[in-house]
Every structure is written in C-alpha cells, then in structure tokens.
CSV table of C-alpha atoms in Angstrom, one decimal:
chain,number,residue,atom,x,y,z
P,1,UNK,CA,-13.3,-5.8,-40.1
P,2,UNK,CA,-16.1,-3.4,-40.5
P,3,UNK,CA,-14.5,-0.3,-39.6
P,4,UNK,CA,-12.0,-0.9,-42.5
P,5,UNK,CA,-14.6,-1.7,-45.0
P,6,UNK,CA,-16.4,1.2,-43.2
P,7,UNK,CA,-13.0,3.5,-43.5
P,8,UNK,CA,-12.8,1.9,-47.6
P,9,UNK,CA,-16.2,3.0,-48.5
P,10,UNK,CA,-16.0,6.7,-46.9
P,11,UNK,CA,-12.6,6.9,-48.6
P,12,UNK,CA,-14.1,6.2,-52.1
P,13,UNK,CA,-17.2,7.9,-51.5
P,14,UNK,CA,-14.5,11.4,-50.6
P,15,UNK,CA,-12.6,10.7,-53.4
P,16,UNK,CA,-15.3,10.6,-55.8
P,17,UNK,CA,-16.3,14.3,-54.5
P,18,UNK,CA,-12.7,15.4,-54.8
P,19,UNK,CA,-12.1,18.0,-57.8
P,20,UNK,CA,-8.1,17.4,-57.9
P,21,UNK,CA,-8.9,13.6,-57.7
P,22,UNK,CA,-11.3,13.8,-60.6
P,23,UNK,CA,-8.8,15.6,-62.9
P,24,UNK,CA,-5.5,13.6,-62.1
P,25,UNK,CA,-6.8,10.5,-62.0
P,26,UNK,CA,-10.1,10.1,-64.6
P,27,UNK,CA,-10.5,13.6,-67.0
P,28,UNK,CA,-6.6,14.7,-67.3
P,29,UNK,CA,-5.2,11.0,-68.4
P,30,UNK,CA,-8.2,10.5,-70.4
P,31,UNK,CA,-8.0,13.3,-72.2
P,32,UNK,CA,-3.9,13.0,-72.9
P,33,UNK,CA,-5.2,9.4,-74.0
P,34,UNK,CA,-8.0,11.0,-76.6
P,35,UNK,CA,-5.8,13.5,-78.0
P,36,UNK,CA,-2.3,11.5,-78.1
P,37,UNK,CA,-3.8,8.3,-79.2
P,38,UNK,CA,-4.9,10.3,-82.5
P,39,UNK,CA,-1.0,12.1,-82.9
P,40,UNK,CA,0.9,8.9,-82.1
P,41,UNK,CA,-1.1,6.5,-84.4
P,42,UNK,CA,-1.4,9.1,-87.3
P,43,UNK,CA,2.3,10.3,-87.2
P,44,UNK,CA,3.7,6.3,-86.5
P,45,UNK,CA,1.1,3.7,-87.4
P,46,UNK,CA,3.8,1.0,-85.8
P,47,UNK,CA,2.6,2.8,-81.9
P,48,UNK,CA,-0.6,0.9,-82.3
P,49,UNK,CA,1.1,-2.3,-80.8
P,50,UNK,CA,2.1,-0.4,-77.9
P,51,UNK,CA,-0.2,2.5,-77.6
P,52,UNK,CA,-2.4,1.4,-74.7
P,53,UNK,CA,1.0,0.5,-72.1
P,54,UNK,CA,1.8,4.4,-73.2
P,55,UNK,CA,-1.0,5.3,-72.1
P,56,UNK,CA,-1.3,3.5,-68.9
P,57,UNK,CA,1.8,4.1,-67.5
P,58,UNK,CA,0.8,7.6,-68.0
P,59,UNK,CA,-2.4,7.6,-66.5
P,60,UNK,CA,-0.8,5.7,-63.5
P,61,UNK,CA,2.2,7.9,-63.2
P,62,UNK,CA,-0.3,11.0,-63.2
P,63,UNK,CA,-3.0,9.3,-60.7
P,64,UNK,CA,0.4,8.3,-58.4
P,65,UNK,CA,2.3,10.9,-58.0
P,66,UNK,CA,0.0,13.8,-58.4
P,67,UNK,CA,-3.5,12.6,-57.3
P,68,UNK,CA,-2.2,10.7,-54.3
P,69,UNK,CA,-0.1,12.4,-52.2
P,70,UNK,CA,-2.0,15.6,-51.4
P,71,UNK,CA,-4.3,13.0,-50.2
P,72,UNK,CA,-2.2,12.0,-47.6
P,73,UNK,CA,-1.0,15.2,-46.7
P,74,UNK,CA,-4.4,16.0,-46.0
P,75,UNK,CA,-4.4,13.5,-43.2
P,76,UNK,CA,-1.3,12.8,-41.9
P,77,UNK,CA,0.1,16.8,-42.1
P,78,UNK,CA,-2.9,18.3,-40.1
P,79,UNK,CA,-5.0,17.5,-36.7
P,80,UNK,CA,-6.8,14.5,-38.4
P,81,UNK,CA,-4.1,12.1,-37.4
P,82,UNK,CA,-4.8,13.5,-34.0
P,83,UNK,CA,-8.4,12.1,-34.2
P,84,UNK,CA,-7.3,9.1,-35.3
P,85,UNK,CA,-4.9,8.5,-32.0
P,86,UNK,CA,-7.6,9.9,-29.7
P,87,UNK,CA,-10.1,7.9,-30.9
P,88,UNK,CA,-8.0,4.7,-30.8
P,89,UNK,CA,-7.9,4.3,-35.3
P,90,UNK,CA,-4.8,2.6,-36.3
P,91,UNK,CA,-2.1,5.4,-37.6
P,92,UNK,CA,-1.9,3.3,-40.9
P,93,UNK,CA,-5.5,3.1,-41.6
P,94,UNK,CA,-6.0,6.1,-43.6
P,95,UNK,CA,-2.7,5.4,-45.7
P,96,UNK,CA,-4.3,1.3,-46.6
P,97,UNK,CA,-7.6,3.2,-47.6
P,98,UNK,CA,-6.3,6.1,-49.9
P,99,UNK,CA,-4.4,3.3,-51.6
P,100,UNK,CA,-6.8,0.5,-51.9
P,101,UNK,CA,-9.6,3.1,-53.3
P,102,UNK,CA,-6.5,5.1,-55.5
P,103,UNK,CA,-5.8,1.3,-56.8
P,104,UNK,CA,-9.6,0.9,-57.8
P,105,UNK,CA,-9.6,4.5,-59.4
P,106,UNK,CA,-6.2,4.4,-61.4
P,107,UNK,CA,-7.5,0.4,-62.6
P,108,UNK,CA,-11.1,1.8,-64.2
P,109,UNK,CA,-9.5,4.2,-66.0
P,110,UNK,CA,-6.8,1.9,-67.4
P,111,UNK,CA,-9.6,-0.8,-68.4
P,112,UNK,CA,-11.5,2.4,-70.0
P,113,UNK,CA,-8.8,2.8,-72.0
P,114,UNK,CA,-8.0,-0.7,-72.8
P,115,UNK,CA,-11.6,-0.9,-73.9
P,116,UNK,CA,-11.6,1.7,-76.4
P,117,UNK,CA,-7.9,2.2,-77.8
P,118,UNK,CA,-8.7,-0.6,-80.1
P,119,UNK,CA,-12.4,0.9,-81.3
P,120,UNK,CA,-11.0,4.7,-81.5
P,121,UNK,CA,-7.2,3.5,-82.6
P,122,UNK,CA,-7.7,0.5,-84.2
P,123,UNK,CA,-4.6,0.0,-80.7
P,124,UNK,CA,-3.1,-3.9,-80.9
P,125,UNK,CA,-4.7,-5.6,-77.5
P,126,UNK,CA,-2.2,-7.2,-75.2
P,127,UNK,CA,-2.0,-11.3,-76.1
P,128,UNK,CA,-2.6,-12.6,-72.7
P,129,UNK,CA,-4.7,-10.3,-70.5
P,130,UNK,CA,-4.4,-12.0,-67.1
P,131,UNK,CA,-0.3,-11.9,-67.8
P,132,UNK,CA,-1.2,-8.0,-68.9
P,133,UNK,CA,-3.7,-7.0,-65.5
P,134,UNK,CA,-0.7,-8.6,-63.3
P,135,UNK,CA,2.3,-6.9,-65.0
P,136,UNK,CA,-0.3,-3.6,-64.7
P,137,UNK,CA,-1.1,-4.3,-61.1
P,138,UNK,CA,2.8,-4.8,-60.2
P,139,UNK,CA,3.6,-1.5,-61.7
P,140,UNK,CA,0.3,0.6,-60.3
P,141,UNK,CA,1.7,-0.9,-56.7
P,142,UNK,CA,4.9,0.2,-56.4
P,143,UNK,CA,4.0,3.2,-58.0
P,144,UNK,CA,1.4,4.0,-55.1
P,145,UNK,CA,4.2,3.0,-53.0
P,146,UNK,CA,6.6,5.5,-54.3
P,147,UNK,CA,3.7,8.2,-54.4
P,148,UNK,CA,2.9,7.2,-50.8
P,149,UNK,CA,6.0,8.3,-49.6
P,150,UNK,CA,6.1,11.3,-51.6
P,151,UNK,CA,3.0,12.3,-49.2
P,152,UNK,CA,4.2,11.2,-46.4
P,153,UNK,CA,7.3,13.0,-46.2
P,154,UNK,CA,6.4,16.4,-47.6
P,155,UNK,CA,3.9,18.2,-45.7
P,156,UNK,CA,4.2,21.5,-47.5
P,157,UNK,CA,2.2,21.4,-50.7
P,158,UNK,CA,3.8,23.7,-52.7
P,159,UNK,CA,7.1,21.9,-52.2
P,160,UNK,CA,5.4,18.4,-52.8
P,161,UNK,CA,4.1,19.4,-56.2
P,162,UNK,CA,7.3,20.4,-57.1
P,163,UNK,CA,8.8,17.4,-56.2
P,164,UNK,CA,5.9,15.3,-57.4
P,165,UNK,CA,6.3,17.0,-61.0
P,166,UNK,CA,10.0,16.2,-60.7
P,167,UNK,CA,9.7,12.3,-60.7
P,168,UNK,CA,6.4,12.3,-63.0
P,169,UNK,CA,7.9,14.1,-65.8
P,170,UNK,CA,11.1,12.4,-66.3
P,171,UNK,CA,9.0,9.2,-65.6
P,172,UNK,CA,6.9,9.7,-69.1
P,173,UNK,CA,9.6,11.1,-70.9
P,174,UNK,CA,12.5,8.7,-69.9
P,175,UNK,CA,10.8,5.4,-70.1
P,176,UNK,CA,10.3,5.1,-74.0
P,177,UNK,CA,6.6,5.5,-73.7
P,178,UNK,CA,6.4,8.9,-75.9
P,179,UNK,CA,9.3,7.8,-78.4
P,180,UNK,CA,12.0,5.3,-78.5
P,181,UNK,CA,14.6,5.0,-75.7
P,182,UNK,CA,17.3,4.8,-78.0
P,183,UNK,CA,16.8,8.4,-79.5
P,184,UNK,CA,17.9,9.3,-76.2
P,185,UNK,CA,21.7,10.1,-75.0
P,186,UNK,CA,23.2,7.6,-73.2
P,187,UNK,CA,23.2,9.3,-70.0
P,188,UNK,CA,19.0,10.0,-70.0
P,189,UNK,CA,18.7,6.3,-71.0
P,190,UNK,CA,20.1,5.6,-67.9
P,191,UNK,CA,18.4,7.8,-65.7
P,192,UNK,CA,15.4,6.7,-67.2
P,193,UNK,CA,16.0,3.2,-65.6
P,194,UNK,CA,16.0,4.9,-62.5
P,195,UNK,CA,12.0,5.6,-62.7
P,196,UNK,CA,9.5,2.5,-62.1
P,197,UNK,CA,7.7,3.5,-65.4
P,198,UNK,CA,10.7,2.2,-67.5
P,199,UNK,CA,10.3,-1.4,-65.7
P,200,UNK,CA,6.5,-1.6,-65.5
P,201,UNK,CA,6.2,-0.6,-69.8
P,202,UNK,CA,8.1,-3.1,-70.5
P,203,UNK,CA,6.9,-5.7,-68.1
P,204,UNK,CA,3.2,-4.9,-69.5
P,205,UNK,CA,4.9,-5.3,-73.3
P,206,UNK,CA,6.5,-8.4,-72.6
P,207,UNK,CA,4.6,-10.3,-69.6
P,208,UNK,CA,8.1,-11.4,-68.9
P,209,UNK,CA,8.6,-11.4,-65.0
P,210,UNK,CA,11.5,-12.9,-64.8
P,211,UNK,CA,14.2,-11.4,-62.0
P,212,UNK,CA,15.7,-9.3,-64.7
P,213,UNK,CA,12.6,-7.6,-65.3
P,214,UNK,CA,11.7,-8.0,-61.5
P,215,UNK,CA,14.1,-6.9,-59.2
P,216,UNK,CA,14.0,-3.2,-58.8
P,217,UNK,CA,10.6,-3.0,-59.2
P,218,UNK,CA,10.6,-5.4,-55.9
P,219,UNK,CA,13.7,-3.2,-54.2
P,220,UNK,CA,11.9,0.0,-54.9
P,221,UNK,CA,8.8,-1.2,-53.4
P,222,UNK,CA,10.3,-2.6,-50.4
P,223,UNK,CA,12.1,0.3,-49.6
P,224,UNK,CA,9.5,2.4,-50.1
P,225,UNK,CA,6.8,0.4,-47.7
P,226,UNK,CA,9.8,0.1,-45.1
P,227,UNK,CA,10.5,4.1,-45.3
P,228,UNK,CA,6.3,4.8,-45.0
P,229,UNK,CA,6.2,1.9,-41.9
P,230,UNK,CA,8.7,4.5,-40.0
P,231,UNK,CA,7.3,7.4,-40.8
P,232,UNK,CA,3.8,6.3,-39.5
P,233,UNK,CA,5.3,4.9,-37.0
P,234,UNK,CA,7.0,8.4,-36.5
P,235,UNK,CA,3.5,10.3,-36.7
P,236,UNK,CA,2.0,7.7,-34.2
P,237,UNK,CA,4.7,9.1,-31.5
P,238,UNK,CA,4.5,12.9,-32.0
C-alpha cells in the first residue's frame, strides 16, 4: 500500500513541475473560462444557467485528451516500463497514478471555476451539488478513460496530438456547450452524440442518471478500460 501512495505522491509532485500539464490542465481552461465567461454572458444573458457545465466540460475535455496522454507516452513508449518490469512494479501502476492525480488536477480547476462563475458572471449554481460533483465525476472518468487509451496506443507524439485534437475539438463544438445543438445539421447533431462531452453536459444540467442518460457513457468506459487492460497487458509481455 505504501508504494502506491508512494507512486501517487511522486506522480503529483511531477505533474506539478510539468510545463504542458500546467497549461492544459490549470492556465489554458482557466483562461478560455475568464475570457468566454465574459462573451457568452454579455452576448446571451440566458448562458448564465449553464455557463459553468460549458466550462467544465471544456476544461475536462482539454486536461483529458491533451494533458494526459503524453503523460503516458512518456512511460509506457520508452525504457521506463522496462524499469518497472525489472524492478518487479506492476505494469499498470503508472497508468492508476497519472489518472488518480489527473482526476485531482482536472476536479480543482473545475471547483475554481464553480467558485467564481457566480462572483465574476453572476453564473446560476447547480441546485443539488452532490447530484452535480457525481454527474461531473462520471463524465471526468470516462473521459480519462478515453484519453488513457489515446496514450496508450499512440506512441508517436506528433501523431497523438493530431489525433488528440481530432476528438477534443468536435467534442466542445458538437456537444451544445458553445451554442445550441439544434443550430446544428442534422448529421453534426449526431455525430456529436458520438463524443462523451454531449452525455456528461447534460447529465451535469439535469442530474438525471437514468439508463437513457447512462448507457453509453458506461459502454464507452468499459470498452475503453477493457482495450487499456490488453494493451498493458501487451506492454507487460514485450
């Protein structure tokens, strides 16, 4: 037990001295959060009920799939994951401590903006919190999940930012976050139900979690743990 709270500590303490880390997950999202606070709520007033979900599921999108994958490719695409065999460290360990300290990361900066949309935006606070942090913890997991695998398969990082840009951008523009979903065509509303951030918005507007709002968040996260437990278990055996 101590060498995981050992391996979660040194994890943090890393991530806290990591340039790309500060920007993707703490000074970029705040700063989209600052400026786009002030456009939304000046140009329609009506955003205020929904301003801070916006800007979470932004701030989560960004911190997942462009602040956590390089992370893992990192350790699992160089020698490190050699040290980790030779030494006798379970394969998986540095994938459960990149996500539990991402998790911390991504869940300050979403209380720091919870905390001042309503002072700087005069931003609507969700009705029930505790129905809000669990609809926001259900999203910022399978989320991880899908940026997890992201790292874990693509070991070139040119390619993986690509790829990474490719499901964050339609994931902020297709999930009715910026504007309405039903200014969209029909065929980008439903490819925007194809992206996590669609569900997780509106699970954090509603705090409905019923199966209809449920299941593919729950398929998409299974799939993706499966699809990481045989690539690690892949890396263990090269």
């Amino acid at each position: 037990m101590n060498c995981y709270l050992y391996s979660l500590v040194l994890q943090w303490k890393l991530d806290i001295r990591s340039k790309s880390l500060l920007v993707t997950f703490y000074i970029v999202p705040l700063i989209f959060f600052l400026i786009m606070g002030g456009i939304f709520t000046s140009v329609m007033p009506e955003m205020g009920s929904t301003l801070i979900q916006s800007m979470i599921v932004m701030s989560v999108s960004m911190g997942a799939f462009l602040g956590l994958p390089p992370s893992l490719v990192e350790i699992y695409g160089s020698n490190i994951k050699k040290i980790y065999n030779a030494n006798g460290v379970p394969i998986y360990l540095g994938l459960v401590s990149i996500l539990l300290s991402a998790f911390v990361h991504l869940m300050m900066t979403c209380i720091v903006i919870l905390l001042l949309a309503p002072i700087l935006f005069e931003a609507s606070l969700p009705t029930q919190l505790p129905l809000f942090f669990l609809a926001l913890s259900i999203y910022m997991i399978v989320s991880l999940c899908i940026g997890s695998l992201l790292g874990l398969t693509l070991k070139n990082q040119a390619k993986l930012t690509m790829i990474a840009q490719l499901v964050f951008l339609p994931s902020i523009m297709l999930s009715g976050i910026m504007f309405p979903i039903s200014l969209l065509p029909d065929f980008l509303q439903i490819l925007g139900r194809v992206f996590p951030a669609y569900w997780g918005y509106r699970l954090m507007l509603g705090n409905d979690f019923s199966l209809e709002n449920l299941w593919y968040l729950i398929l998409v996260s299974c799939i993706a743990v499966m699809t990481c437990i045989l690539l690690l278990n892949k890396q263990k055996s090269e």
